[in-house]
Amino acid sequence: MSAQPANPGDLLEGFDRTITQDQVEAYADAAGDHNPIHLDAEFAAKTPFGRRIAHGMLTLAMVSEMLTSAYPVNWASGGQLKVRFRAPVFPGEAVRVSGEVLKVAESDGVRTVEITLAVKKDDGEDVITGRAVVRVD
Amino acid sequence: MPLQDLDSGHEFPPESLVISESEAAAYAAAVGDRSAQPSERVPSMAVIAAGLSRFIKQLGLADGTVEVVHASQEASFNRPITPGDILQIRATLKSNAERRGSRFATVEMLFVDDAGEAVAEASSLIVVNAS
């Protein structure tokens, strides 16, 4: 495993994923979120989105996966994030999950990194933007 | 009770939450989490997602009569959650306002273990549009 990102400019190991309708349906069952905007094509067609969309929390789970991979202990023990959902992901679309250390802070001997988070579509459209803070050893 | 009838500060009835190893594995498979070790640790965001789903249901927003969009999310984690951990979710309606025909509501959740320790916190902004 590579060293954990701990300095400004360090990149977290991002990844590309395509979200499928099968995945959305599996997520609905796993998370207990059966909102028809994700599952019911007829219902979704009447919304401003015009078709079914993936759960925002499904996409956010990928951000958490990236943070867990980068900080296997400290993300689940003291990690914080704050994000906005900027655009829906339609099943069949691919997204790129990424993160970059923005700055480092130290207080009472505890060192933390602030990370910019991004999930974007192939055309560059923002899906999720936000920040995370994680302690680094 | 319908969301529009609730005041800011409303405290929801607490919910209990236990995520089993098989549920953690199903969640990890659904989100495609390759870092997950669901036999040892529940994926962090699974806890928040499960909690939010419960309060969406409590608010009667999961029945397809309204369009619900998730606008923003905050989360913090104090310790890893192990499959089988018994948690209680204490949730408060932090804000609830109507603007331009849409209702904006913030639900804050505190996840507490059976020793009374807070293990995670979350704040979710949802936007509800009448369909």
Short mmCIF file of C-alpha atoms in Angstrom, two decimals:
data_model
loop_
_atom_site.label_atom_id
_atom_site.label_comp_id
_atom_site.label_asym_id
_atom_site.label_seq_id
_atom_site.Cartn_x
_atom_site.Cartn_y
_atom_site.Cartn_z
CA MET A 1 0.00 0.00 0.00
CA SER A 2 1.28 3.48 -0.82
CA ALA A 3 1.99 5.98 1.95
CA GLN A 4 -1.08 7.82 3.17
CA PRO A 5 -1.63 11.23 1.59
CA ALA A 6 -0.41 13.65 4.25
CA ASN A 7 0.97 16.71 2.53
CA PRO A 8 -0.60 19.52 0.50
CA GLY A 9 -0.93 18.44 -3.10
CA ASP A 10 -0.91 14.71 -2.32
CA LEU A 11 -3.57 12.87 -4.29
CA LEU A 12 -5.77 10.15 -2.91
CA GLU A 13 -6.06 7.09 -5.10
CA GLY A 14 -9.21 7.83 -7.06
CA PHE A 15 -11.14 5.57 -9.38
CA ASP A 16 -13.71 5.45 -12.15
CA ARG A 17 -17.03 3.67 -11.77
CA THR A 18 -20.09 3.20 -13.91
CA ILE A 19 -23.31 3.13 -11.90
CA THR A 20 -25.89 0.69 -13.21
CA GLN A 21 -29.61 0.36 -12.56
CA ASP A 22 -28.95 -3.12 -11.11
CA GLN A 23 -26.58 -1.49 -8.65
CA VAL A 24 -29.16 1.16 -7.76
CA GLU A 25 -31.72 -1.57 -7.06
CA ALA A 26 -29.25 -3.55 -4.94
CA TYR A 27 -28.41 -0.37 -3.05
CA ALA A 28 -32.08 0.39 -2.43
CA ASP A 29 -32.46 -2.99 -0.73
CA ALA A 30 -29.18 -2.75 1.18
CA ALA A 31 -29.78 0.78 2.49
CA GLY A 32 -33.54 0.52 2.86
CA ASP A 33 -34.13 3.47 0.53
CA HIS A 34 -36.84 2.58 -1.98
CA ASN A 35 -37.66 6.12 -3.06
CA PRO A 36 -39.36 5.66 -6.46
CA ILE A 37 -37.23 8.38 -8.03
CA HIS A 38 -34.49 5.73 -8.05
CA LEU A 39 -36.57 2.68 -8.94
CA ASP A 40 -39.79 3.55 -10.75
CA ALA A 41 -39.22 4.64 -14.35
CA GLU A 42 -42.78 5.92 -14.72
CA PHE A 43 -42.57 8.01 -11.55
CA ALA A 44 -39.10 9.32 -12.40
CA ALA A 45 -40.22 10.36 -15.88
CA LYS A 46 -42.56 12.90 -14.28
CA THR A 47 -39.82 14.51 -12.19
CA PRO A 48 -37.54 17.32 -13.41
CA PHE A 49 -34.83 14.70 -13.97
CA GLY A 50 -36.97 12.89 -16.52
CA ARG A 51 -35.65 9.46 -15.61
CA ARG A 52 -34.41 7.39 -12.70
CA ILE A 53 -31.38 8.68 -10.79
CA ALA A 54 -28.87 6.93 -8.53
CA HIS A 55 -29.06 7.55 -4.80
CA GLY A 56 -26.76 10.37 -3.73
CA MET A 57 -25.65 8.20 -0.82
CA LEU A 58 -24.60 5.47 -3.25
CA THR A 59 -22.23 7.89 -4.96
CA LEU A 60 -21.11 9.24 -1.59
CA ALA A 61 -20.28 5.68 -0.52
CA MET A 62 -17.60 5.71 -3.22
CA VAL A 63 -16.06 8.81 -1.66
CA SER A 64 -16.03 7.05 1.70
CA GLU A 65 -14.43 4.00 0.04
CA MET A 66 -11.62 6.20 -1.29
CA LEU A 67 -11.10 7.74 2.15
CA THR A 68 -11.12 4.31 3.80
CA SER A 69 -8.49 3.09 1.36
CA ALA A 70 -6.30 6.14 1.97
CA TYR A 71 -6.74 6.22 5.76
CA PRO A 72 -7.72 2.68 6.81
CA VAL A 73 -7.78 3.42 10.53
CA ASN A 74 -8.35 7.14 10.86
CA TRP A 75 -11.23 7.62 8.44
CA ALA A 76 -13.54 5.51 10.60
CA SER A 77 -12.07 6.94 13.81
CA GLY A 78 -12.34 10.69 13.69
CA GLY A 79 -12.97 11.35 9.99
CA GLN A 80 -15.39 14.11 8.98
CA LEU A 81 -16.87 15.18 5.69
CA LYS A 82 -19.18 17.83 4.34
CA VAL A 83 -20.42 17.54 0.76
CA ARG A 84 -23.00 18.92 -1.62
CA PHE A 85 -24.79 16.86 -4.23
CA ARG A 86 -24.49 19.02 -7.36
CA ALA A 87 -26.03 16.85 -10.05
CA PRO A 88 -27.75 13.50 -10.31
CA VAL A 89 -26.08 10.43 -11.74
CA PHE A 90 -28.22 8.55 -14.22
CA PRO A 91 -27.77 4.77 -14.34
CA GLY A 92 -25.30 3.93 -17.09
CA GLU A 93 -23.17 7.01 -16.44
CA ALA A 94 -19.53 6.81 -15.38
CA VAL A 95 -18.08 8.94 -12.62
CA ARG A 96 -14.57 9.70 -11.46
CA VAL A 97 -13.97 9.84 -7.67
CA SER A 98 -10.96 11.89 -6.54
CA GLY A 99 -9.43 13.69 -3.61
CA GLU A 100 -6.46 15.94 -2.96
CA VAL A 101 -4.87 17.11 0.28
CA LEU A 102 -5.47 20.85 0.48
CA LYS A 103 -3.79 21.72 3.74
CA VAL A 104 -2.38 20.33 6.94
CA ALA A 105 -3.07 21.54 10.46
CA GLU A 106 -1.58 20.61 13.82
CA SER A 107 -3.15 21.21 17.19
CA ASP A 108 -2.15 19.74 20.56
CA GLY A 109 0.14 17.32 18.78
CA VAL A 110 -2.64 16.02 16.51
CA ARG A 111 -2.01 16.42 12.79
CA THR A 112 -4.97 16.57 10.43
CA VAL A 113 -5.31 16.95 6.70
CA GLU A 114 -8.11 18.75 4.89
CA ILE A 115 -8.98 17.08 1.60
CA THR A 116 -10.95 18.44 -1.33
CA LEU A 117 -13.36 15.82 -2.62
CA ALA A 118 -14.80 15.56 -6.08
CA VAL A 119 -17.01 13.23 -8.04
CA LYS A 120 -17.31 14.22 -11.68
CA LYS A 121 -18.90 12.85 -14.80
CA ASP A 122 -16.93 12.15 -17.98
CA ASP A 123 -17.84 15.59 -19.33
CA GLY A 124 -16.49 17.27 -16.19
CA GLU A 125 -19.85 18.02 -14.60
CA ASP A 126 -19.65 18.07 -10.81
CA VAL A 127 -21.71 15.40 -9.07
CA ILE A 128 -20.34 15.82 -5.54
CA THR A 129 -18.04 18.50 -4.17
CA GLY A 130 -16.87 18.90 -0.63
CA ARG A 131 -14.19 18.57 1.99
CA ALA A 132 -13.04 15.93 4.44
CA VAL A 133 -10.83 16.17 7.49
CA VAL A 134 -8.82 13.17 8.68
CA ARG A 135 -6.17 12.74 11.34
CA VAL A 136 -2.81 11.55 10.05
CA ASP A 137 -0.20 9.71 12.11
CA MET B 1 -46.60 13.12 10.97
CA PRO B 2 -46.26 15.07 7.69
CA LEU B 3 -43.08 17.08 7.38
CA GLN B 4 -44.94 20.36 6.83
CA ASP B 5 -46.60 19.98 10.23
CA LEU B 6 -43.35 19.61 12.15
CA ASP B 7 -41.51 22.48 13.79
CA SER B 8 -37.77 22.94 13.75
CA GLY B 9 -36.38 21.22 16.81
CA HIS B 10 -38.77 18.29 16.56
CA GLU B 11 -37.22 15.16 18.06
CA PHE B 12 -38.05 11.94 16.30
CA PRO B 13 -38.75 8.76 18.25
CA PRO B 14 -35.36 7.03 18.60
CA GLU B 15 -34.66 4.15 16.25
CA SER B 16 -32.52 1.17 17.03
CA LEU B 17 -30.08 0.02 14.39
CA VAL B 18 -28.09 -3.19 14.14
CA ILE B 19 -26.25 -3.96 10.92
CA SER B 20 -25.42 -7.65 10.57
CA GLU B 21 -22.42 -9.06 8.77
CA SER B 22 -24.62 -10.13 5.85
CA GLU B 23 -26.21 -6.67 5.66
CA ALA B 24 -22.78 -5.03 5.71
CA ALA B 25 -21.67 -7.38 2.94
CA ALA B 26 -24.79 -6.62 0.88
CA TYR B 27 -24.17 -2.90 1.26
CA ALA B 28 -20.50 -3.24 0.29
CA ALA B 29 -21.44 -5.31 -2.76
CA ALA B 30 -24.13 -2.83 -3.80
CA VAL B 31 -21.84 0.18 -3.68
CA GLY B 32 -18.94 -1.81 -5.17
CA ASP B 33 -16.73 -1.11 -2.17
CA ARG B 34 -13.48 -2.97 -2.78
CA SER B 35 -11.94 -1.70 0.46
CA ALA B 36 -14.65 -3.21 2.63
CA GLN B 37 -14.09 -6.01 5.13
CA PRO B 38 -17.73 -6.46 6.14
CA SER B 39 -17.01 -9.36 8.47
CA GLU B 40 -14.94 -7.01 10.63
CA ARG B 41 -16.26 -3.54 9.96
CA VAL B 42 -19.44 -1.98 8.64
CA PRO B 43 -18.65 0.47 5.82
CA SER B 44 -18.78 3.90 7.48
CA MET B 45 -21.38 5.40 5.19
CA ALA B 46 -23.70 2.38 5.54
CA VAL B 47 -24.61 3.51 9.03
CA ILE B 48 -25.52 7.02 7.89
CA ALA B 49 -27.48 5.70 4.90
CA ALA B 50 -29.48 3.30 7.05
CA GLY B 51 -30.30 6.03 9.53
CA LEU B 52 -31.38 8.52 6.90
CA SER B 53 -33.63 5.95 5.21
CA ARG B 54 -35.45 5.36 8.50
CA PHE B 55 -36.24 9.00 9.10
CA ILE B 56 -37.29 9.54 5.49
CA LYS B 57 -39.80 6.76 6.15
CA GLN B 58 -40.86 8.27 9.48
CA LEU B 59 -41.62 11.49 7.60
CA GLY B 60 -43.79 9.64 5.10
CA LEU B 61 -41.52 10.68 2.23
CA ALA B 62 -40.80 7.21 0.86
CA ASP B 63 -44.18 6.38 -0.62
CA GLY B 64 -43.82 7.95 -4.05
CA THR B 65 -46.28 10.78 -3.49
CA VAL B 66 -43.53 13.37 -3.36
CA GLU B 67 -40.18 13.92 -5.01
CA VAL B 68 -37.32 13.86 -2.50
CA VAL B 69 -33.83 15.03 -3.42
CA HIS B 70 -30.76 14.82 -1.21
CA ALA B 71 -28.97 18.18 -1.37
CA SER B 72 -26.08 17.94 1.08
CA GLN B 73 -24.58 15.67 3.68
CA GLU B 74 -22.28 16.02 6.64
CA ALA B 75 -20.91 13.06 8.59
CA SER B 76 -18.35 12.37 11.26
CA PHE B 77 -17.19 9.07 12.68
CA ASN B 78 -15.78 8.47 16.13
CA ARG B 79 -15.05 4.76 15.90
CA PRO B 80 -15.51 1.87 13.48
CA ILE B 81 -18.83 0.05 13.64
CA THR B 82 -18.64 -3.72 13.94
CA PRO B 83 -21.38 -5.96 12.53
CA GLY B 84 -23.84 -6.68 15.33
CA ASP B 85 -23.14 -3.46 17.26
CA ILE B 86 -26.37 -2.23 18.83
CA LEU B 87 -26.87 1.43 18.05
CA GLN B 88 -29.57 3.92 18.86
CA ILE B 89 -30.25 6.78 16.46
CA ARG B 90 -31.43 10.04 18.00
CA ALA B 91 -32.63 12.42 15.33
CA THR B 92 -33.78 16.00 15.35
CA LEU B 93 -35.40 18.10 12.65
CA LYS B 94 -32.88 20.92 12.72
CA SER B 95 -34.61 23.11 10.16
CA ASN B 96 -37.79 22.95 8.11
CA ALA B 97 -38.76 25.76 5.76
CA GLU B 98 -40.65 26.25 2.52
CA ARG B 99 -39.13 28.31 -0.25
CA ARG B 100 -40.50 28.77 -3.75
CA GLY B 101 -42.75 25.76 -3.50
CA SER B 102 -40.10 23.39 -2.19
CA ARG B 103 -39.56 22.30 1.38
CA PHE B 104 -36.00 22.27 2.73
CA ALA B 105 -35.46 20.11 5.79
CA THR B 106 -32.32 19.27 7.72
CA VAL B 107 -32.27 16.09 9.78
CA GLU B 108 -29.49 15.69 12.33
CA MET B 109 -28.71 12.19 13.57
CA LEU B 110 -26.60 11.04 16.49
CA PHE B 111 -25.62 7.37 16.57
CA VAL B 112 -25.01 6.09 20.10
CA ASP B 113 -23.75 2.65 21.09
CA ASP B 114 -25.04 0.52 23.95
CA ALA B 115 -22.43 2.04 26.27
CA GLY B 116 -23.91 5.47 25.58
CA GLU B 117 -20.96 6.64 23.49
CA ALA B 118 -21.56 8.64 20.32
CA VAL B 119 -20.07 6.68 17.45
CA ALA B 120 -21.15 8.87 14.53
CA GLU B 121 -23.06 12.03 13.71
CA ALA B 122 -24.69 13.20 10.52
CA SER B 123 -26.66 16.07 9.10
CA SER B 124 -28.68 15.66 5.91
CA LEU B 125 -30.39 18.39 3.89
CA ILE B 126 -33.28 17.09 1.84
CA VAL B 127 -35.49 18.99 -0.57
CA VAL B 128 -39.09 17.90 -1.03
CA ASN B 129 -41.12 18.90 -4.06
CA ALA B 130 -44.79 18.01 -4.40
CA SER B 131 -45.20 15.82 -7.48
#
